[in-house]
mmCIF file with all atom_site columns, C-alpha atoms in Angstrom:
data_model
loop_
_atom_site.group_PDB
_atom_site.id
_atom_site.type_symbol
_atom_site.label_atom_id
_atom_site.label_alt_id
_atom_site.label_comp_id
_atom_site.label_asym_id
_atom_site.label_entity_id
_atom_site.label_seq_id
_atom_site.pdbx_PDB_ins_code
_atom_site.Cartn_x
_atom_site.Cartn_y
_atom_site.Cartn_z
_atom_site.occupancy
_atom_site.B_iso_or_equiv
_atom_site.pdbx_formal_charge
_atom_site.auth_seq_id
_atom_site.auth_comp_id
_atom_site.auth_asym_id
_atom_site.auth_atom_id
_atom_site.pdbx_PDB_model_num
ATOM 1   C CA . MET A 1 1   ? -91.857  102.603 112.387 1.00 0.00 ? 1   MET A CA 1
ATOM 2   C CA . HIS A 1 2   ? -91.230  100.572 115.547 1.00 0.00 ? 2   HIS A CA 1
ATOM 3   C CA . GLU A 1 3   ? -90.116  103.631 117.555 1.00 0.00 ? 3   GLU A CA 1
ATOM 4   C CA . GLU A 1 4   ? -93.147  105.666 116.416 1.00 0.00 ? 4   GLU A CA 1
ATOM 5   C CA . ILE A 1 5   ? -95.496  102.844 117.383 1.00 0.00 ? 5   ILE A CA 1
ATOM 6   C CA . GLN A 1 6   ? -93.835  102.596 120.803 1.00 0.00 ? 6   GLN A CA 1
ATOM 7   C CA . MET A 1 7   ? -94.191  106.368 121.449 1.00 0.00 ? 7   MET A CA 1
ATOM 8   C CA . ALA A 1 8   ? -97.838  106.339 120.318 1.00 0.00 ? 8   ALA A CA 1
ATOM 9   C CA . VAL A 1 9   ? -98.686  103.288 122.455 1.00 0.00 ? 9   VAL A CA 1
ATOM 10  C CA . GLU A 1 10  ? -97.087  104.875 125.543 1.00 0.00 ? 10  GLU A CA 1
ATOM 11  C CA . THR A 1 11  ? -99.157  108.030 124.966 1.00 0.00 ? 11  THR A CA 1
ATOM 12  C CA . LEU A 1 12  ? -102.398 106.044 124.526 1.00 0.00 ? 12  LEU A CA 1
ATOM 13  C CA . GLN A 1 13  ? -101.706 103.974 127.657 1.00 0.00 ? 13  GLN A CA 1
ATOM 14  C CA . LYS A 1 14  ? -101.460 107.217 129.696 1.00 0.00 ? 14  LYS A CA 1
ATOM 15  C CA . GLY A 1 15  ? -104.875 108.404 128.385 1.00 0.00 ? 15  GLY A CA 1
ATOM 16  C CA . GLY A 1 16  ? -103.216 110.832 125.947 1.00 0.00 ? 16  GLY A CA 1
ATOM 17  C CA . LEU A 1 17  ? -104.232 111.923 122.442 1.00 0.00 ? 17  LEU A CA 1
ATOM 18  C CA . ILE A 1 18  ? -102.253 111.299 119.276 1.00 0.00 ? 18  ILE A CA 1
ATOM 19  C CA . VAL A 1 19  ? -102.379 112.641 115.728 1.00 0.00 ? 19  VAL A CA 1
ATOM 20  C CA . TYR A 1 20  ? -101.587 109.792 113.357 1.00 0.00 ? 20  TYR A CA 1
ATOM 21  C CA . PRO A 1 21  ? -101.895 108.693 109.722 1.00 0.00 ? 21  PRO A CA 1
ATOM 22  C CA . THR A 1 22  ? -104.853 106.329 109.388 1.00 0.00 ? 22  THR A CA 1
ATOM 23  C CA . ASP A 1 23  ? -105.825 104.173 106.419 1.00 0.00 ? 23  ASP A CA 1
ATOM 24  C CA . THR A 1 24  ? -107.895 107.153 105.210 1.00 0.00 ? 24  THR A CA 1
ATOM 25  C CA . VAL A 1 25  ? -107.113 110.642 106.565 1.00 0.00 ? 25  VAL A CA 1
ATOM 26  C CA . TRP A 1 26  ? -104.867 112.039 109.296 1.00 0.00 ? 26  TRP A CA 1
ATOM 27  C CA . GLY A 1 27  ? -106.702 111.353 112.547 1.00 0.00 ? 27  GLY A CA 1
ATOM 28  C CA . ILE A 1 28  ? -106.925 112.190 116.198 1.00 0.00 ? 28  ILE A CA 1
ATOM 29  C CA . GLY A 1 29  ? -106.757 109.026 118.273 1.00 0.00 ? 29  GLY A CA 1
ATOM 30  C CA . CYS A 1 30  ? -107.095 107.823 121.846 1.00 0.00 ? 30  CYS A CA 1
ATOM 31  C CA . ASP A 1 31  ? -107.874 104.697 123.795 1.00 0.00 ? 31  ASP A CA 1
ATOM 32  C CA . ALA A 1 32  ? -111.440 103.795 122.803 1.00 0.00 ? 32  ALA A CA 1
ATOM 33  C CA . THR A 1 33  ? -112.003 102.155 126.210 1.00 0.00 ? 33  THR A CA 1
ATOM 34  C CA . ASN A 1 34  ? -111.033 105.265 128.207 1.00 0.00 ? 34  ASN A CA 1
ATOM 35  C CA . SER A 1 35  ? -113.942 107.708 128.791 1.00 0.00 ? 35  SER A CA 1
ATOM 36  C CA . GLU A 1 36  ? -111.665 110.522 129.948 1.00 0.00 ? 36  GLU A CA 1
ATOM 37  C CA . ALA A 1 37  ? -109.513 110.262 126.833 1.00 0.00 ? 37  ALA A CA 1
ATOM 38  C CA . VAL A 1 38  ? -112.643 110.252 124.617 1.00 0.00 ? 38  VAL A CA 1
ATOM 39  C CA . LYS A 1 39  ? -113.815 113.431 126.429 1.00 0.00 ? 39  LYS A CA 1
ATOM 40  C CA . LYS A 1 40  ? -110.507 115.101 125.511 1.00 0.00 ? 40  LYS A CA 1
ATOM 41  C CA . VAL A 1 41  ? -111.094 114.278 121.808 1.00 0.00 ? 41  VAL A CA 1
ATOM 42  C CA . TYR A 1 42  ? -114.569 115.858 121.868 1.00 0.00 ? 42  TYR A CA 1
ATOM 43  C CA . ALA A 1 43  ? -113.149 118.946 123.620 1.00 0.00 ? 43  ALA A CA 1
ATOM 44  C CA . LEU A 1 44  ? -110.225 119.282 121.212 1.00 0.00 ? 44  LEU A CA 1
ATOM 45  C CA . LYS A 1 45  ? -112.473 118.998 118.164 1.00 0.00 ? 45  LYS A CA 1
ATOM 46  C CA . ASN A 1 46  ? -115.059 121.303 119.758 1.00 0.00 ? 46  ASN A CA 1
ATOM 47  C CA . ARG A 1 47  ? -117.589 118.640 118.891 1.00 0.00 ? 47  ARG A CA 1
ATOM 48  C CA . GLU A 1 48  ? -120.839 117.735 120.638 1.00 0.00 ? 48  GLU A CA 1
ATOM 49  C CA . ASP A 1 49  ? -120.498 114.384 122.347 1.00 0.00 ? 49  ASP A CA 1
ATOM 50  C CA . SER A 1 50  ? -123.824 113.305 120.872 1.00 0.00 ? 50  SER A CA 1
ATOM 51  C CA . LYS A 1 51  ? -122.035 113.026 117.490 1.00 0.00 ? 51  LYS A CA 1
ATOM 52  C CA . ALA A 1 52  ? -120.428 109.580 117.563 1.00 0.00 ? 52  ALA A CA 1
ATOM 53  C CA . LEU A 1 53  ? -116.794 108.914 116.659 1.00 0.00 ? 53  LEU A CA 1
ATOM 54  C CA . ILE A 1 54  ? -115.270 106.066 114.631 1.00 0.00 ? 54  ILE A CA 1
ATOM 55  C CA . CYS A 1 55  ? -113.124 103.442 116.266 1.00 0.00 ? 55  CYS A CA 1
ATOM 56  C CA . LEU A 1 56  ? -110.408 101.289 114.653 1.00 0.00 ? 56  LEU A CA 1
ATOM 57  C CA . VAL A 1 57  ? -109.625 97.651  115.418 1.00 0.00 ? 57  VAL A CA 1
ATOM 58  C CA . SER A 1 58  ? -106.679 95.643  114.145 1.00 0.00 ? 58  SER A CA 1
ATOM 59  C CA . ASP A 1 59  ? -108.571 92.555  112.979 1.00 0.00 ? 59  ASP A CA 1
ATOM 60  C CA . ILE A 1 60  ? -111.787 90.493  113.102 1.00 0.00 ? 60  ILE A CA 1
ATOM 61  C CA . ARG A 1 61  ? -110.908 88.958  116.471 1.00 0.00 ? 61  ARG A CA 1
ATOM 62  C CA . MET A 1 62  ? -110.718 92.376  118.092 1.00 0.00 ? 62  MET A CA 1
ATOM 63  C CA . LEU A 1 63  ? -113.999 93.363  116.396 1.00 0.00 ? 63  LEU A CA 1
ATOM 64  C CA . GLN A 1 64  ? -115.688 90.243  117.810 1.00 0.00 ? 64  GLN A CA 1
ATOM 65  C CA . LYS A 1 65  ? -114.566 91.188  121.336 1.00 0.00 ? 65  LYS A CA 1
ATOM 66  C CA . HIS A 1 66  ? -116.475 94.497  121.175 1.00 0.00 ? 66  HIS A CA 1
ATOM 67  C CA . ILE A 1 67  ? -119.659 93.736  119.217 1.00 0.00 ? 67  ILE A CA 1
ATOM 68  C CA . PHE A 1 68  ? -122.368 91.546  120.725 1.00 0.00 ? 68  PHE A CA 1
ATOM 69  C CA . GLU A 1 69  ? -123.620 90.150  117.391 1.00 0.00 ? 69  GLU A CA 1
ATOM 70  C CA . ILE A 1 70  ? -121.893 90.736  114.055 1.00 0.00 ? 70  ILE A CA 1
ATOM 71  C CA . PRO A 1 71  ? -124.226 90.328  111.060 1.00 0.00 ? 71  PRO A CA 1
ATOM 72  C CA . GLU A 1 72  ? -122.867 87.738  108.610 1.00 0.00 ? 72  GLU A CA 1
ATOM 73  C CA . VAL A 1 73  ? -122.832 90.253  105.743 1.00 0.00 ? 73  VAL A CA 1
ATOM 74  C CA . ALA A 1 74  ? -120.261 92.310  107.687 1.00 0.00 ? 74  ALA A CA 1
ATOM 75  C CA . TYR A 1 75  ? -117.614 89.635  107.090 1.00 0.00 ? 75  TYR A CA 1
ATOM 76  C CA . ASP A 1 76  ? -118.236 89.791  103.312 1.00 0.00 ? 76  ASP A CA 1
ATOM 77  C CA . ILE A 1 77  ? -118.083 93.616  103.312 1.00 0.00 ? 77  ILE A CA 1
ATOM 78  C CA . ILE A 1 78  ? -114.794 93.591  105.256 1.00 0.00 ? 78  ILE A CA 1
ATOM 79  C CA . ASP A 1 79  ? -113.275 90.919  102.964 1.00 0.00 ? 79  ASP A CA 1
ATOM 80  C CA . LEU A 1 80  ? -114.494 92.317  99.662  1.00 0.00 ? 80  LEU A CA 1
ATOM 81  C CA . SER A 1 81  ? -114.187 96.091  100.156 1.00 0.00 ? 81  SER A CA 1
ATOM 82  C CA . THR A 1 82  ? -111.692 97.694  97.827  1.00 0.00 ? 82  THR A CA 1
ATOM 83  C CA . LYS A 1 83  ? -111.449 100.818 100.003 1.00 0.00 ? 83  LYS A CA 1
ATOM 84  C CA . PRO A 1 84  ? -111.588 101.467 103.747 1.00 0.00 ? 84  PRO A CA 1
ATOM 85  C CA . THR A 1 85  ? -115.128 100.818 104.966 1.00 0.00 ? 85  THR A CA 1
ATOM 86  C CA . THR A 1 86  ? -116.512 101.660 108.387 1.00 0.00 ? 86  THR A CA 1
ATOM 87  C CA . ILE A 1 87  ? -119.463 99.640  109.617 1.00 0.00 ? 87  ILE A CA 1
ATOM 88  C CA . ILE A 1 88  ? -121.938 100.799 112.252 1.00 0.00 ? 88  ILE A CA 1
ATOM 89  C CA . TYR A 1 89  ? -122.868 97.896  114.514 1.00 0.00 ? 89  TYR A CA 1
ATOM 90  C CA . ASP A 1 90  ? -125.576 97.389  117.117 1.00 0.00 ? 90  ASP A CA 1
ATOM 91  C CA . LYS A 1 91  ? -124.825 96.613  120.789 1.00 0.00 ? 91  LYS A CA 1
ATOM 92  C CA . PRO A 1 92  ? -121.131 97.382  121.291 1.00 0.00 ? 92  PRO A CA 1
ATOM 93  C CA . HIS A 1 93  ? -119.503 96.511  124.622 1.00 0.00 ? 93  HIS A CA 1
ATOM 94  C CA . GLY A 1 94  ? -116.184 96.980  126.373 1.00 0.00 ? 94  GLY A CA 1
ATOM 95  C CA . ILE A 1 95  ? -115.919 100.476 124.919 1.00 0.00 ? 95  ILE A CA 1
ATOM 96  C CA . ALA A 1 96  ? -116.014 103.891 126.629 1.00 0.00 ? 96  ALA A CA 1
ATOM 97  C CA . PRO A 1 97  ? -119.733 104.685 127.126 1.00 0.00 ? 97  PRO A CA 1
ATOM 98  C CA . ASN A 1 98  ? -119.304 108.209 125.700 1.00 0.00 ? 98  ASN A CA 1
ATOM 99  C CA . LEU A 1 99  ? -118.125 106.674 122.414 1.00 0.00 ? 99  LEU A CA 1
ATOM 100 C CA . ILE A 1 100 ? -121.390 104.757 121.931 1.00 0.00 ? 100 ILE A CA 1
ATOM 101 C CA . ALA A 1 101 ? -124.173 106.536 120.021 1.00 0.00 ? 101 ALA A CA 1
ATOM 102 C CA . GLU A 1 102 ? -127.560 107.208 121.671 1.00 0.00 ? 102 GLU A CA 1
ATOM 103 C CA . ASP A 1 103 ? -129.106 104.340 119.659 1.00 0.00 ? 103 ASP A CA 1
ATOM 104 C CA . ASN A 1 104 ? -126.562 101.908 121.160 1.00 0.00 ? 104 ASN A CA 1
ATOM 105 C CA . THR A 1 105 ? -124.423 101.636 118.026 1.00 0.00 ? 105 THR A CA 1
ATOM 106 C CA . LEU A 1 106 ? -120.752 102.085 117.288 1.00 0.00 ? 106 LEU A CA 1
ATOM 107 C CA . ALA A 1 107 ? -118.886 102.779 114.033 1.00 0.00 ? 107 ALA A CA 1
ATOM 108 C CA . ILE A 1 108 ? -115.880 100.467 113.700 1.00 0.00 ? 108 ILE A CA 1
ATOM 109 C CA . ARG A 1 109 ? -113.392 99.916  110.899 1.00 0.00 ? 109 ARG A CA 1
ATOM 110 C CA . VAL A 1 110 ? -110.913 97.073  110.653 1.00 0.00 ? 110 VAL A CA 1
ATOM 111 C CA . ALA A 1 111 ? -107.765 98.990  109.803 1.00 0.00 ? 111 ALA A CA 1
ATOM 112 C CA . SER A 1 112 ? -106.226 98.114  106.429 1.00 0.00 ? 112 SER A CA 1
ATOM 113 C CA . ASP A 1 113 ? -103.068 100.208 106.849 1.00 0.00 ? 113 ASP A CA 1
ATOM 114 C CA . GLU A 1 114 ? -99.919  98.457  108.118 1.00 0.00 ? 114 GLU A CA 1
ATOM 115 C CA . PHE A 1 115 ? -99.014  101.219 110.594 1.00 0.00 ? 115 PHE A CA 1
ATOM 116 C CA . CYS A 1 116 ? -102.520 101.290 112.097 1.00 0.00 ? 116 CYS A CA 1
ATOM 117 C CA . GLN A 1 117 ? -102.747 97.519  112.379 1.00 0.00 ? 117 GLN A CA 1
ATOM 118 C CA . LYS A 1 118 ? -99.330  97.299  114.122 1.00 0.00 ? 118 LYS A CA 1
ATOM 119 C CA . LEU A 1 119 ? -100.204 100.226 116.437 1.00 0.00 ? 119 LEU A CA 1
ATOM 120 C CA . ILE A 1 120 ? -103.531 98.699  117.495 1.00 0.00 ? 120 ILE A CA 1
ATOM 121 C CA . ARG A 1 121 ? -102.079 95.205  117.872 1.00 0.00 ? 121 ARG A CA 1
ATOM 122 C CA . GLN A 1 122 ? -99.340  96.493  120.150 1.00 0.00 ? 122 GLN A CA 1
ATOM 123 C CA . PHE A 1 123 ? -101.807 98.646  122.116 1.00 0.00 ? 123 PHE A CA 1
ATOM 124 C CA . LYS A 1 124 ? -104.174 95.625  122.377 1.00 0.00 ? 124 LYS A CA 1
ATOM 125 C CA . ARG A 1 125 ? -107.306 97.805  122.411 1.00 0.00 ? 125 ARG A CA 1
ATOM 126 C CA . PRO A 1 126 ? -109.397 99.690  119.828 1.00 0.00 ? 126 PRO A CA 1
ATOM 127 C CA . ILE A 1 127 ? -108.474 103.302 119.222 1.00 0.00 ? 127 ILE A CA 1
ATOM 128 C CA . VAL A 1 128 ? -110.583 106.288 118.261 1.00 0.00 ? 128 VAL A CA 1
ATOM 129 C CA . SER A 1 129 ? -110.170 107.550 114.716 1.00 0.00 ? 129 SER A CA 1
ATOM 130 C CA . THR A 1 130 ? -111.641 110.956 113.934 1.00 0.00 ? 130 THR A CA 1
ATOM 131 C CA . SER A 1 131 ? -110.387 113.447 111.378 1.00 0.00 ? 131 SER A CA 1
ATOM 132 C CA . ALA A 1 132 ? -107.696 115.822 112.673 1.00 0.00 ? 132 ALA A CA 1
ATOM 133 C CA . ASN A 1 133 ? -109.777 118.983 112.468 1.00 0.00 ? 133 ASN A CA 1
ATOM 134 C CA . ILE A 1 134 ? -112.045 121.251 114.476 1.00 0.00 ? 134 ILE A CA 1
ATOM 135 C CA . SER A 1 135 ? -115.683 120.204 114.045 1.00 0.00 ? 135 SER A CA 1
ATOM 136 C CA . GLY A 1 136 ? -117.217 121.981 111.058 1.00 0.00 ? 136 GLY A CA 1
ATOM 137 C CA . GLU A 1 137 ? -113.872 122.747 109.434 1.00 0.00 ? 137 GLU A CA 1
ATOM 138 C CA . PRO A 1 138 ? -112.728 120.915 106.295 1.00 0.00 ? 138 PRO A CA 1
ATOM 139 C CA . THR A 1 139 ? -111.025 117.515 106.773 1.00 0.00 ? 139 THR A CA 1
ATOM 140 C CA . PRO A 1 140 ? -107.282 117.976 106.196 1.00 0.00 ? 140 PRO A CA 1
ATOM 141 C CA . LYS A 1 141 ? -106.144 116.098 103.120 1.00 0.00 ? 141 LYS A CA 1
ATOM 142 C CA . SER A 1 142 ? -102.509 116.155 104.228 1.00 0.00 ? 142 SER A CA 1
ATOM 143 C CA . PHE A 1 143 ? -100.437 116.643 107.366 1.00 0.00 ? 143 PHE A CA 1
ATOM 144 C CA . LEU A 1 144 ? -99.652  120.242 106.367 1.00 0.00 ? 144 LEU A CA 1
ATOM 145 C CA . GLU A 1 145 ? -103.364 121.111 106.401 1.00 0.00 ? 145 GLU A CA 1
ATOM 146 C CA . ILE A 1 146 ? -103.836 120.141 110.079 1.00 0.00 ? 146 ILE A CA 1
ATOM 147 C CA . ALA A 1 147 ? -104.600 123.252 112.171 1.00 0.00 ? 147 ALA A CA 1
ATOM 148 C CA . PRO A 1 148 ? -101.926 124.297 114.669 1.00 0.00 ? 148 PRO A CA 1
ATOM 149 C CA . GLU A 1 149 ? -104.440 124.163 117.540 1.00 0.00 ? 149 GLU A CA 1
ATOM 150 C CA . ILE A 1 150 ? -105.043 120.457 116.805 1.00 0.00 ? 150 ILE A CA 1
ATOM 151 C CA . LEU A 1 151 ? -101.291 119.687 116.745 1.00 0.00 ? 151 LEU A CA 1
ATOM 152 C CA . LYS A 1 152 ? -100.758 121.653 119.986 1.00 0.00 ? 152 LYS A CA 1
ATOM 153 C CA . GLY A 1 153 ? -103.774 120.001 121.620 1.00 0.00 ? 153 GLY A CA 1
ATOM 154 C CA . VAL A 1 154 ? -102.511 116.426 121.414 1.00 0.00 ? 154 VAL A CA 1
ATOM 155 C CA . ASP A 1 155 ? -99.846  114.660 123.446 1.00 0.00 ? 155 ASP A CA 1
ATOM 156 C CA . TYR A 1 156 ? -97.970  113.047 120.527 1.00 0.00 ? 156 TYR A CA 1
ATOM 157 C CA . VAL A 1 157 ? -97.793  113.538 116.751 1.00 0.00 ? 157 VAL A CA 1
ATOM 158 C CA . VAL A 1 158 ? -96.665  110.465 114.826 1.00 0.00 ? 158 VAL A CA 1
ATOM 159 C CA . ASN A 1 159 ? -93.676  111.247 112.638 1.00 0.00 ? 159 ASN A CA 1
ATOM 160 C CA . LEU A 1 160 ? -94.494  108.920 109.708 1.00 0.00 ? 160 LEU A CA 1
ATOM 161 C CA . HIS A 1 161 ? -96.129  109.334 106.305 1.00 0.00 ? 161 HIS A CA 1
ATOM 162 C CA . ARG A 1 162 ? -96.284  113.111 106.630 1.00 0.00 ? 162 ARG A CA 1
ATOM 163 C CA . ASP A 1 163 ? -96.250  113.320 102.819 1.00 0.00 ? 163 ASP A CA 1
ATOM 164 C CA . LYS A 1 164 ? -99.383  111.129 102.625 1.00 0.00 ? 164 LYS A CA 1
ATOM 165 C CA . ARG A 1 165 ? -102.299 112.779 100.822 1.00 0.00 ? 165 ARG A CA 1
ATOM 166 C CA . CYS A 1 166 ? -105.857 111.574 101.413 1.00 0.00 ? 166 CYS A CA 1
ATOM 167 C CA . GLU A 1 167 ? -108.742 112.526 99.199  1.00 0.00 ? 167 GLU A CA 1
ATOM 168 C CA . LYS A 1 168 ? -111.596 110.672 100.882 1.00 0.00 ? 168 LYS A CA 1
ATOM 169 C CA . PRO A 1 169 ? -112.638 109.398 104.277 1.00 0.00 ? 169 PRO A CA 1
ATOM 170 C CA . SER A 1 170 ? -113.989 105.856 104.569 1.00 0.00 ? 170 SER A CA 1
ATOM 171 C CA . SER A 1 171 ? -117.336 104.636 103.299 1.00 0.00 ? 171 SER A CA 1
ATOM 172 C CA . ILE A 1 172 ? -119.823 104.115 106.122 1.00 0.00 ? 172 ILE A CA 1
ATOM 173 C CA . ILE A 1 173 ? -122.459 101.367 106.156 1.00 0.00 ? 173 ILE A CA 1
ATOM 174 C CA . LYS A 1 174 ? -124.942 100.739 108.991 1.00 0.00 ? 174 LYS A CA 1
ATOM 175 C CA . LEU A 1 175 ? -125.739 97.061  109.583 1.00 0.00 ? 175 LEU A CA 1
ATOM 176 C CA . SER A 1 176 ? -128.496 96.346  112.048 1.00 0.00 ? 176 SER A CA 1
ATOM 177 C CA . THR A 1 177 ? -128.980 92.949  113.668 1.00 0.00 ? 177 THR A CA 1
ATOM 178 C CA . ASN A 1 178 ? -132.516 92.970  112.218 1.00 0.00 ? 178 ASN A CA 1
ATOM 179 C CA . GLY A 1 179 ? -131.012 92.667  108.732 1.00 0.00 ? 179 GLY A CA 1
ATOM 180 C CA . GLU A 1 180 ? -131.329 96.336  107.757 1.00 0.00 ? 180 GLU A CA 1
ATOM 181 C CA . VAL A 1 181 ? -128.470 97.733  105.645 1.00 0.00 ? 181 VAL A CA 1
ATOM 182 C CA . LYS A 1 182 ? -128.088 101.477 105.126 1.00 0.00 ? 182 LYS A CA 1
ATOM 183 C CA . ILE A 1 183 ? -125.362 103.353 103.214 1.00 0.00 ? 183 ILE A CA 1
ATOM 184 C CA . ILE A 1 184 ? -124.442 106.424 105.279 1.00 0.00 ? 184 ILE A CA 1
ATOM 185 C CA . ARG A 1 185 ? -121.449 107.670 103.234 1.00 0.00 ? 185 ARG A CA 1
ATOM 186 C CA . LYS A 1 186 ? -120.181 106.274 99.915  1.00 0.00 ? 186 LYS A CA 1
#
């Protein structure tokens, strides 16, 4: 695992894209603070840049560095969730501007997977996490279902957990600083 993390971190530091096993599905990742890298993800997925992407952090401390005000209920959701849960927060900062939605929000998940946590900790910055597919195509449930153009379009493919099968992406909850809570995806 150490060698794979090292290769992925080196790729991310150079502004490159990776395909990697997340705590949900196989994902395309890049440095979430690098606008040029984020542009490459949108281009590879053939996705409009008005459709926001999810970002992964390693822990609560990293989350606190990038969100102006975290609603108290977010801590309970993170602690009590029995499955990976992405939360959409208001007023992110220190993130690539083209990753932030038009309404000044950002979807962030504290990674629960050991590989993702170690990767992000070693990289020391949040990383993008979007399903490894062309926009509009089905989300691959396993490594073998990832389209060849995705694998050819990235700079590094992590060679771990290739037998991992994923049935569902994360739940998504929007928490506004005004107290509003909205379930986006169960």
